[in-house]
CSV table of C-alpha atoms and ligand atoms in Angstrom, one decimal:
chain,number,residue,atom,x,y,z
A,1,MET,CA,24.1,-11.8,15.2
A,2,GLU,CA,25.1,-11.7,12.1
A,3,LEU,CA,26.5,-8.8,10.1
A,4,GLU,CA,25.0,-8.8,7.3
A,5,LYS,CA,25.9,-6.8,4.2
A,6,ASN,CA,23.8,-4.4,1.3
A,7,VAL,CA,20.3,-5.3,3.3
A,8,SER,CA,16.9,-3.5,1.3
A,9,LEU,CA,15.2,-0.8,4.2
A,10,GLN,CA,12.3,-1.0,1.9
A,11,HIS,CA,10.6,-2.5,4.6
A,12,LEU,CA,11.9,-1.3,7.1
A,13,HIS,CA,10.6,2.4,7.1
A,14,THR,CA,7.4,3.8,6.4
A,15,PHE,CA,8.0,5.9,3.7
A,16,HIS,CA,9.3,2.4,1.7
A,17,SER,CA,11.1,3.6,-0.8
A,18,PRO,CA,14.0,1.6,-2.5
A,19,VAL,CA,16.8,2.2,-0.4
A,20,SER,CA,19.3,-0.4,1.2
A,21,THR,CA,21.8,-0.3,3.5
A,22,ARG,CA,25.4,-1.3,3.3
A,23,TYR,CA,25.8,-2.9,6.2
A,24,PHE,CA,23.0,-4.2,8.8
A,25,LEU,CA,22.8,-6.1,12.5
A,26,LYS,CA,19.8,-6.4,14.3
A,27,VAL,CA,20.0,-6.6,17.8
A,28,ALA,CA,18.1,-8.3,20.9
A,29,SER,CA,20.3,-7.5,24.2
A,30,LEU,CA,22.8,-4.7,25.7
A,31,GLU,CA,25.3,-7.9,25.2
A,32,GLU,CA,24.1,-7.8,21.7
A,33,LEU,CA,24.9,-3.5,21.3
A,34,TYR,CA,28.1,-3.3,23.0
A,35,ALA,CA,29.3,-6.4,20.6
A,36,ALA,CA,27.9,-5.1,17.6
A,37,LEU,CA,29.4,-1.7,18.4
A,38,GLU,CA,32.5,-3.3,18.8
A,39,ARG,CA,31.9,-4.2,15.3
A,40,TYR,CA,31.3,-1.3,14.1
A,41,GLN,CA,34.6,0.2,15.9
A,42,ASP,CA,36.4,-2.7,13.5
A,43,LEU,CA,34.4,-2.0,10.3
A,44,CYS,CA,36.0,2.1,11.0
A,45,LYS,CA,40.1,0.8,11.1
A,46,LYS,CA,39.1,-0.3,7.9
A,47,GLU,CA,36.5,2.3,6.3
A,48,PRO,CA,37.2,5.6,8.2
A,49,ASP,CA,34.1,7.7,8.6
A,50,LEU,CA,31.8,5.2,8.0
A,51,PRO,CA,28.4,6.3,9.7
A,52,LEU,CA,26.2,4.5,12.4
A,53,LEU,CA,22.8,5.0,12.3
A,54,ILE,CA,20.2,3.1,14.7
A,55,LEU,CA,16.7,2.6,13.1
A,56,GLY,CA,13.5,2.2,15.7
A,57,GLY,CA,10.1,1.9,13.8
A,58,GLY,CA,11.7,3.8,10.3
A,59,SER,CA,9.0,5.8,10.7
A,60,ASN,CA,10.2,9.6,10.9
A,61,VAL,CA,13.0,9.1,8.5
A,62,VAL,CA,13.6,10.2,4.9
A,63,PHE,CA,16.1,8.1,3.4
A,64,SER,CA,18.6,10.6,0.6
A,65,GLY,CA,19.8,7.6,-0.7
A,66,ASP,CA,21.7,3.9,-0.4
A,67,TYR,CA,22.8,3.9,3.5
A,68,ARG,CA,26.5,3.7,2.7
A,69,GLY,CA,27.5,3.0,7.0
A,70,LEU,CA,25.8,0.6,8.9
A,71,THR,CA,22.5,0.6,10.1
A,72,ILE,CA,21.8,-1.5,14.0
A,73,ALA,CA,17.8,-1.9,14.4
A,74,LEU,CA,17.4,-2.0,18.0
A,75,GLY,CA,15.2,-5.1,19.2
A,76,LEU,CA,15.6,-4.8,23.2
A,77,LYS,CA,12.3,-6.0,24.8
A,78,GLY,CA,10.6,-5.4,28.3
A,79,ILE,CA,8.3,-3.9,29.9
A,80,ALA,CA,8.3,-3.8,33.6
A,81,VAL,CA,6.9,-2.0,36.9
A,82,GLU,CA,9.5,-0.4,38.6
A,83,HIS,CA,7.8,1.0,41.1
A,84,THR,CA,4.0,1.7,42.0
A,85,THR,CA,2.1,4.4,44.7
A,86,GLU,CA,-2.1,3.8,45.7
A,87,GLU,CA,-1.9,7.1,42.6
A,88,GLN,CA,0.7,6.1,40.0
A,89,VAL,CA,3.0,3.5,38.5
A,90,LEU,CA,6.5,4.0,37.4
A,91,LEU,CA,6.8,2.4,33.9
A,92,ARG,CA,10.5,0.9,32.8
A,93,VAL,CA,10.3,0.0,28.9
A,94,GLN,CA,12.6,-1.5,26.6
A,95,ALA,CA,13.9,0.4,23.7
A,96,GLY,CA,12.8,-1.6,21.0
A,97,GLU,CA,8.9,-1.9,22.4
A,98,VAL,CA,6.4,-0.9,19.6
A,99,TRP,CA,4.8,2.4,20.7
A,100,GLN,CA,1.2,1.1,19.8
A,101,ASP,CA,2.2,-2.1,22.1
A,102,LEU,CA,3.0,-0.1,25.0
A,103,VAL,CA,0.0,1.7,24.8
A,104,GLU,CA,-2.5,-0.8,24.8
A,105,TYR,CA,-0.2,-2.9,27.4
A,106,THR,CA,-0.9,0.6,29.7
A,107,LEU,CA,-4.9,0.7,28.6
A,108,ARG,CA,-5.3,-2.8,29.7
A,109,HIS,CA,-4.1,-2.6,32.9
A,110,ASN,CA,-5.9,0.6,32.9
A,111,TRP,CA,-3.1,3.0,33.7
A,112,GLY,CA,-3.9,6.5,32.2
A,113,GLY,CA,-1.5,9.1,30.3
A,114,LEU,CA,-0.9,7.5,26.9
A,115,GLU,CA,-4.3,7.6,25.4
A,116,ASN,CA,-4.4,10.2,23.8
A,117,LEU,CA,-1.1,9.0,21.8
A,118,SER,CA,-2.5,6.1,20.7
A,119,LEU,CA,-1.5,4.5,17.0
A,120,ILE,CA,1.5,7.2,17.0
A,121,PRO,CA,3.8,4.5,14.4
A,122,GLY,CA,7.6,3.9,15.8
A,123,ASN,CA,9.5,2.2,18.9
A,124,VAL,CA,9.8,3.4,22.8
A,125,GLY,CA,13.0,4.1,22.2
A,126,THR,CA,12.7,6.8,19.8
A,127,SER,CA,9.7,8.5,21.1
A,128,PRO,CA,11.7,11.3,23.7
A,129,MET,CA,14.0,12.0,20.3
A,130,GLN,CA,11.0,14.2,19.3
A,131,ASN,CA,9.2,14.0,22.1
A,132,ILE,CA,6.1,12.6,20.4
A,133,GLY,CA,2.9,14.3,20.3
A,134,ALA,CA,-0.8,14.4,19.5
A,135,TYR,CA,-4.3,15.4,21.0
A,136,GLY,CA,-2.6,17.9,23.8
A,137,VAL,CA,-0.5,15.6,25.2
A,138,GLU,CA,3.2,14.9,25.1
A,139,ILE,CA,5.5,12.7,25.8
A,140,LYS,CA,7.3,15.0,28.2
A,141,ASP,CA,4.0,15.2,30.3
A,142,VAL,CA,4.7,11.2,31.3
A,143,PHE,CA,8.2,10.8,30.8
A,144,GLU,CA,10.2,10.5,34.4
A,145,ARG,CA,13.8,9.1,32.5
A,146,CYS,CA,15.4,7.6,30.5
A,147,THR,CA,18.8,5.7,30.5
A,148,VAL,CA,21.2,5.8,27.2
A,149,LEU,CA,24.9,4.7,26.3
A,150,ASP,CA,26.8,7.7,25.2
A,151,LEU,CA,28.7,6.7,21.6
A,152,ARG,CA,31.3,8.8,23.0
A,153,THR,CA,32.5,7.1,26.1
A,154,ARG,CA,30.3,4.0,26.0
A,155,GLU,CA,28.7,4.7,29.1
A,156,ILE,CA,25.5,4.0,30.5
A,157,LYS,CA,23.7,7.4,32.0
A,158,THR,CA,20.7,8.9,33.5
A,159,LEU,CA,19.0,11.8,31.7
A,160,THR,CA,16.0,13.4,33.8
A,161,ASN,CA,12.9,14.7,32.2
A,162,SER,CA,14.5,18.5,32.3
A,163,GLN,CA,17.9,17.4,30.7
A,164,CYS,CA,16.2,15.9,27.5
A,165,GLU,CA,15.4,19.4,26.8
A,166,PHE,CA,12.0,18.6,25.7
A,167,GLY,CA,10.4,21.6,23.4
A,168,TYR,CA,7.8,21.3,20.2
A,169,ARG,CA,8.8,17.9,18.2
A,170,GLU,CA,12.0,18.7,19.9
A,171,SER,CA,14.4,17.6,22.6
A,172,ILE,CA,18.4,17.6,23.2
A,173,PHE,CA,18.5,14.3,21.2
A,174,LYS,CA,17.7,16.2,17.7
A,175,ARG,CA,20.0,19.2,19.1
A,176,LYS,CA,23.0,19.4,21.3
A,177,ALA,CA,23.2,15.8,21.8
A,178,LYS,CA,22.5,14.2,18.2
A,179,GLY,CA,23.8,11.5,17.8
A,180,GLN,CA,25.7,11.6,21.1
A,181,TYR,CA,23.5,8.9,22.5
A,182,ILE,CA,21.4,5.5,21.9
A,183,ILE,CA,18.3,5.2,24.4
A,184,LEU,CA,18.2,2.4,25.9
A,185,GLU,CA,14.7,2.4,28.2
A,186,VAL,CA,12.5,5.0,29.1
A,187,PHE,CA,10.4,5.4,32.2
A,188,PHE,CA,6.8,6.1,32.4
A,189,CYS,CA,4.8,7.9,35.4
A,190,LEU,CA,1.3,6.9,34.9
A,191,THR,CA,-2.0,7.0,36.8
A,192,ARG,CA,-3.6,4.4,38.5
A,193,ARG,CA,-7.1,6.3,39.3
A,194,ASN,CA,-8.5,9.5,39.3
A,195,HIS,CA,-6.9,10.0,35.4
A,196,PRO,CA,-7.0,13.6,34.2
A,197,LEU,CA,-8.3,13.5,30.8
A,198,LYS,CA,-7.5,15.2,28.0
A,199,ILE,CA,-10.4,15.9,26.1
A,200,SER,CA,-10.7,19.0,24.5
A,201,TYR,CA,-8.5,19.2,21.8
A,202,GLY,CA,-9.2,18.5,18.2
A,203,ALA,CA,-12.4,16.5,17.5
A,204,ILE,CA,-12.0,14.2,20.8
A,205,ALA,CA,-15.2,15.5,22.4
A,206,SER,CA,-17.5,15.0,19.5
A,207,GLU,CA,-16.0,12.0,18.1
A,208,LEU,CA,-16.7,10.7,22.1
A,209,GLU,CA,-20.8,12.1,21.9
A,210,ALA,CA,-20.6,10.1,18.4
A,211,MET,CA,-19.6,7.1,19.8
A,212,GLY,CA,-22.4,7.9,22.8
A,213,VAL,CA,-19.5,8.3,25.5
A,214,VAL,CA,-20.6,10.8,28.1
A,215,THR,CA,-17.9,9.9,30.8
A,216,PRO,CA,-15.3,8.3,28.7
A,217,THR,CA,-12.6,6.4,30.3
A,218,ILE,CA,-9.6,6.1,29.0
A,219,GLN,CA,-9.5,3.2,27.1
A,220,GLN,CA,-12.6,5.1,25.5
A,221,VAL,CA,-10.4,8.2,24.6
A,222,ALA,CA,-7.9,6.0,23.1
A,223,GLN,CA,-10.8,4.3,21.0
A,224,ALA,CA,-12.1,7.8,19.7
A,225,VAL,CA,-8.3,9.0,19.3
A,226,VAL,CA,-7.7,5.6,16.7
A,227,ARG,CA,-11.3,6.6,15.0
A,228,ILE,CA,-9.6,9.8,14.4
A,229,ARG,CA,-6.3,8.9,13.5
A,230,LYS,CA,-7.7,6.5,10.8
A,231,SER,CA,-10.2,8.7,9.2
A,232,LYS,CA,-7.6,11.6,8.7
A,233,LEU,CA,-4.2,9.7,8.5
A,234,PRO,CA,-2.5,7.3,6.0
A,235,ASP,CA,-2.0,3.9,6.7
A,236,PRO,CA,1.8,3.3,5.9
A,237,ASN,CA,1.4,-0.5,4.7
A,238,ILE,CA,-0.6,1.3,2.1
A,239,LEU,CA,0.9,4.6,1.0
A,240,GLY,CA,4.0,5.0,2.6
A,241,ASN,CA,4.5,8.6,4.2
A,242,ALA,CA,6.1,9.6,7.9
A,243,GLY,CA,3.2,11.8,9.2
A,244,SER,CA,3.4,15.2,8.9
A,245,PHE,CA,6.8,15.8,7.5
A,246,PHE,CA,6.8,19.5,8.9
A,247,LYS,CA,6.2,21.3,11.7
A,248,ASN,CA,3.8,23.8,12.7
A,249,PRO,CA,5.9,27.3,12.8
A,250,THR,CA,5.5,30.1,15.2
A,251,VAL,CA,5.9,33.6,14.8
A,252,GLU,CA,6.3,36.7,16.9
A,253,SER,CA,3.2,38.4,17.4
A,254,GLN,CA,4.0,41.0,15.2
A,255,VAL,CA,4.3,39.3,12.2
A,256,PHE,CA,1.1,37.7,13.2
A,257,SER,CA,-0.4,40.7,13.3
A,258,ALA,CA,0.7,41.6,9.7
A,259,LEU,CA,-0.1,38.2,8.2
A,260,ALA,CA,-3.6,38.2,9.1
A,261,GLN,CA,-4.1,41.9,7.6
A,262,GLN,CA,-3.4,40.1,4.0
A,263,PHE,CA,-4.7,36.4,5.3
A,264,PRO,CA,-7.7,37.0,7.4
A,265,THR,CA,-8.9,33.8,7.6
A,266,ILE,CA,-5.5,32.3,8.9
A,267,PRO,CA,-5.7,29.8,11.8
A,268,SER,CA,-3.9,30.8,14.5
A,269,TYR,CA,-2.9,29.5,18.0
A,270,PRO,CA,-0.8,31.8,20.5
A,271,GLN,CA,1.8,30.2,22.1
A,272,PRO,CA,4.0,31.7,25.2
A,273,GLN,CA,6.7,33.1,22.8
A,274,GLY,CA,4.5,34.0,19.4
A,275,VAL,CA,1.5,32.8,17.7
A,276,LYS,CA,1.1,29.2,16.0
A,277,ILE,CA,0.3,28.7,12.7
A,278,PRO,CA,-0.6,25.0,11.6
A,279,ALA,CA,1.5,24.1,9.1
A,280,GLY,CA,-1.4,22.1,7.0
A,281,TRP,CA,-3.0,25.5,6.2
A,282,LEU,CA,0.2,27.4,5.0
A,283,ILE,CA,0.7,24.4,2.1
A,284,GLU,CA,-2.9,24.1,1.3
A,285,GLN,CA,-3.0,27.9,0.6
A,286,CYS,CA,0.1,27.6,-1.7
A,287,GLY,CA,-1.9,25.2,-3.6
A,288,TRP,CA,-0.1,22.0,-2.8
A,289,LYS,CA,-2.7,19.7,-1.0
A,290,GLY,CA,-3.9,16.6,-3.3
A,291,ARG,CA,-1.2,17.7,-5.6
A,292,ARG,CA,1.2,15.3,-7.2
A,293,ILE,CA,4.7,15.5,-9.1
A,294,GLY,CA,6.4,12.5,-10.5
A,295,ASN,CA,6.5,9.2,-7.5
A,296,VAL,CA,5.4,12.0,-4.8
A,297,ALA,CA,2.2,13.5,-3.8
A,298,CYS,CA,0.8,15.9,-1.0
A,299,HIS,CA,-2.3,14.0,0.4
A,300,HIS,CA,-5.6,14.5,-0.7
A,301,LEU,CA,-7.1,15.1,3.2
A,302,GLN,CA,-3.9,16.5,5.4
A,303,ALA,CA,-1.9,18.5,3.2
A,304,LEU,CA,1.5,18.5,6.1
A,305,VAL,CA,1.4,14.6,4.8
A,306,LEU,CA,3.5,13.8,2.0
A,307,VAL,CA,3.4,10.0,0.6
A,308,ASN,CA,4.9,8.1,-1.4
A,309,ALA,CA,2.2,8.0,-4.3
A,310,THR,CA,3.2,5.1,-6.6
A,311,GLY,CA,5.4,2.9,-3.8
A,312,GLU,CA,8.9,4.2,-6.3
A,313,ALA,CA,9.5,7.0,-4.7
A,314,THR,CA,12.9,7.9,-3.7
A,315,GLY,CA,14.6,10.0,-0.7
A,316,GLU,CA,15.8,12.4,-3.3
A,317,GLU,CA,12.4,12.7,-4.8
A,318,ILE,CA,10.7,13.4,-1.5
A,319,TYR,CA,13.3,15.5,-0.4
A,320,ALA,CA,13.1,18.0,-3.3
A,321,PHE,CA,9.2,17.6,-3.2
A,322,SER,CA,9.4,18.8,0.1
A,323,GLN,CA,11.7,21.7,-0.8
A,324,GLU,CA,9.5,23.1,-3.5
A,325,ILE,CA,6.6,23.1,-0.5
A,326,ILE,CA,9.0,25.2,1.5
A,327,ASN,CA,9.3,27.4,-1.2
A,328,SER,CA,6.3,28.1,-2.4
A,329,VAL,CA,5.2,28.4,1.3
A,330,GLU,CA,8.0,31.2,1.7
A,331,SER,CA,7.3,33.2,-1.4
A,332,LYS,CA,3.3,33.3,-0.3
A,333,PHE,CA,4.3,34.2,3.4
A,334,GLY,CA,7.3,34.8,4.3
A,335,ILE,CA,7.7,31.7,6.6
A,336,THR,CA,10.5,28.9,6.2
A,337,LEU,CA,9.0,25.4,7.2
A,338,GLU,CA,10.7,23.9,9.0
A,339,ARG,CA,11.0,19.8,8.6
A,340,GLU,CA,9.8,17.6,11.5
A,341,VAL,CA,11.0,14.4,9.4
A,342,ASN,CA,14.9,13.6,9.9
A,343,ILE,CA,16.2,13.5,6.4
A,344,ILE,CA,19.5,10.7,6.8
A,345,THR,CA,21.8,11.7,3.9
A,346,SER,CA,24.7,9.4,4.4
B,1,FAD,C1,1.1,7.7,9.8
B,1,FAD,C2,2.1,8.6,10.6
B,1,FAD,C3,1.6,9.2,11.8
B,1,FAD,C4,2.4,9.8,12.7
B,1,FAD,N1,1.5,10.5,14.0
B,1,FAD,C5,2.9,11.1,15.1
B,1,FAD,C6,1.9,12.2,15.8
B,1,FAD,O1,1.1,12.5,16.2
B,1,FAD,N2,2.7,12.3,16.6
B,1,FAD,C7,4.4,12.0,16.6
B,1,FAD,O2,5.0,13.0,17.8
B,1,FAD,N3,5.0,11.8,15.7
B,1,FAD,C8,4.0,11.0,14.5
B,1,FAD,N4,4.8,10.3,13.2
B,1,FAD,C9,5.8,10.5,13.7
B,1,FAD,C10,6.4,8.8,14.2
B,1,FAD,O3,5.8,7.8,14.3
B,1,FAD,C11,7.5,9.5,15.7
B,1,FAD,O4,8.5,10.4,15.3
B,1,FAD,C12,8.2,8.1,16.2
B,1,FAD,O5,8.5,8.7,17.3
B,1,FAD,C13,9.3,8.0,15.6
B,1,FAD,O6,9.9,6.0,15.7
B,1,FAD,P1,10.9,5.4,14.9
B,1,FAD,O7,11.0,4.4,15.5
B,1,FAD,O8,9.8,4.5,13.8
B,1,FAD,O9,11.5,5.7,14.4
B,1,FAD,P2,12.6,6.3,13.4
B,1,FAD,O10,12.1,6.5,12.2
B,1,FAD,O11,13.2,4.8,13.3
B,1,FAD,O12,14.2,7.0,14.2
B,1,FAD,C14,13.5,8.8,13.4
B,1,FAD,C15,15.2,9.1,14.7
B,1,FAD,O13,15.1,8.3,15.7
B,1,FAD,C16,16.9,7.6,15.4
B,1,FAD,N5,16.6,6.6,16.6
B,1,FAD,C17,15.9,5.6,16.7
B,1,FAD,N6,15.7,5.4,17.9
B,1,FAD,C18,16.8,5.2,18.3
B,1,FAD,C19,17.5,5.1,19.7
B,1,FAD,N7,17.1,4.1,20.3
B,1,FAD,N8,18.4,5.8,20.4
B,1,FAD,C20,19.0,6.9,19.3
B,1,FAD,N9,18.1,7.5,18.4
B,1,FAD,C21,17.0,6.8,18.0
B,1,FAD,C22,17.0,7.3,14.1
B,1,FAD,O14,18.3,7.5,14.5
B,1,FAD,C23,16.2,8.3,13.8
B,1,FAD,O15,17.4,9.7,13.2
B,1,FAD,C24,4.0,10.0,12.8
B,1,FAD,C25,4.6,8.7,11.8
B,1,FAD,C26,3.5,8.3,10.4
B,1,FAD,C27,4.4,7.1,9.7
């Protein structure tokens, strides 16, 4: 494990902005991670307040500029069966495993639970950060616990599902414990048979029909999800992006009623605490879909996705573009959009 200096991160995050990090370490084991943290402390002696960044697949970050701290790329690998019953399997997965590799591994073993989450970029260790979700499933539905390293005490701890305080694209890791833990491994509880399929969400049912499938298996559900995602979302290897840039806002019922009077076609999804409105619709109504300013654009098929249109977009440009969108949605609908993507500001 060698400390590298002034390393380009352009190909280590999916927006592919031309940014670099002052220091860079790639770790492949827990021992190396501890050694990396020692190294970080040494650096801090000379450069107090040096920031630390843990990087997974880089698919949910925007760098506002070059990173002036130490970036640790977490490469811990391994998938193991922790426990099985007739009905369920408990999987223990290391943080550096690629999410889609895990999904495919579970499908090969006919273990159910992750099929709707097919083709989400990124690593397993990051999946609890924003409680990744797609097509009616979130990881909180299959998450049993995770092992974390507490950066304040250097202790290894276990956090259960309820301790992670999962919500819509939310968890304790993005809120009150922000920057406190490194997630080392995640335990998933999956079904071994009688898989309860979730196919009523989005276009899954119609895609299965188009595939000629009547009684779907988990593998066929995954295949349908992959087909839908490929038809809708830009491939970050071709067009830099970080998936949905904004969260779908939830407003109080009275606020929604007033909006519905003014904008009768506004789509809505009732929630226990209010009404969720698709951010993509709001953005589209403000005329942003397909619009480009300089190097950044709002995708022509999916208004929620901002793209690095020329390959040269800087994080600053992407941030400024997203702020313009927030301002227009606010002035037209009185709703303040929240960014889903993590802005790395050092
Ligand atoms: C095309 C595309 C489609 C997407 N679709 C979806 C979708 O359907 N649903 C969805 O939920 N998301 C989606 N995303 C967003 C993204 O894939 C997820 O948020 C993913 O979990 C990010 O993982 P990552 O490893 O790339 O995280 P990174 O971008 O590397 O990191 C994200 C944040 O987590 C921190 N972090 C990373 N690893 C750790 C760790 N081990 N411990 C502690 N902190 C850590 C980083 O410091 C950073 O703040 C999409 C992204 C793209 C590009």
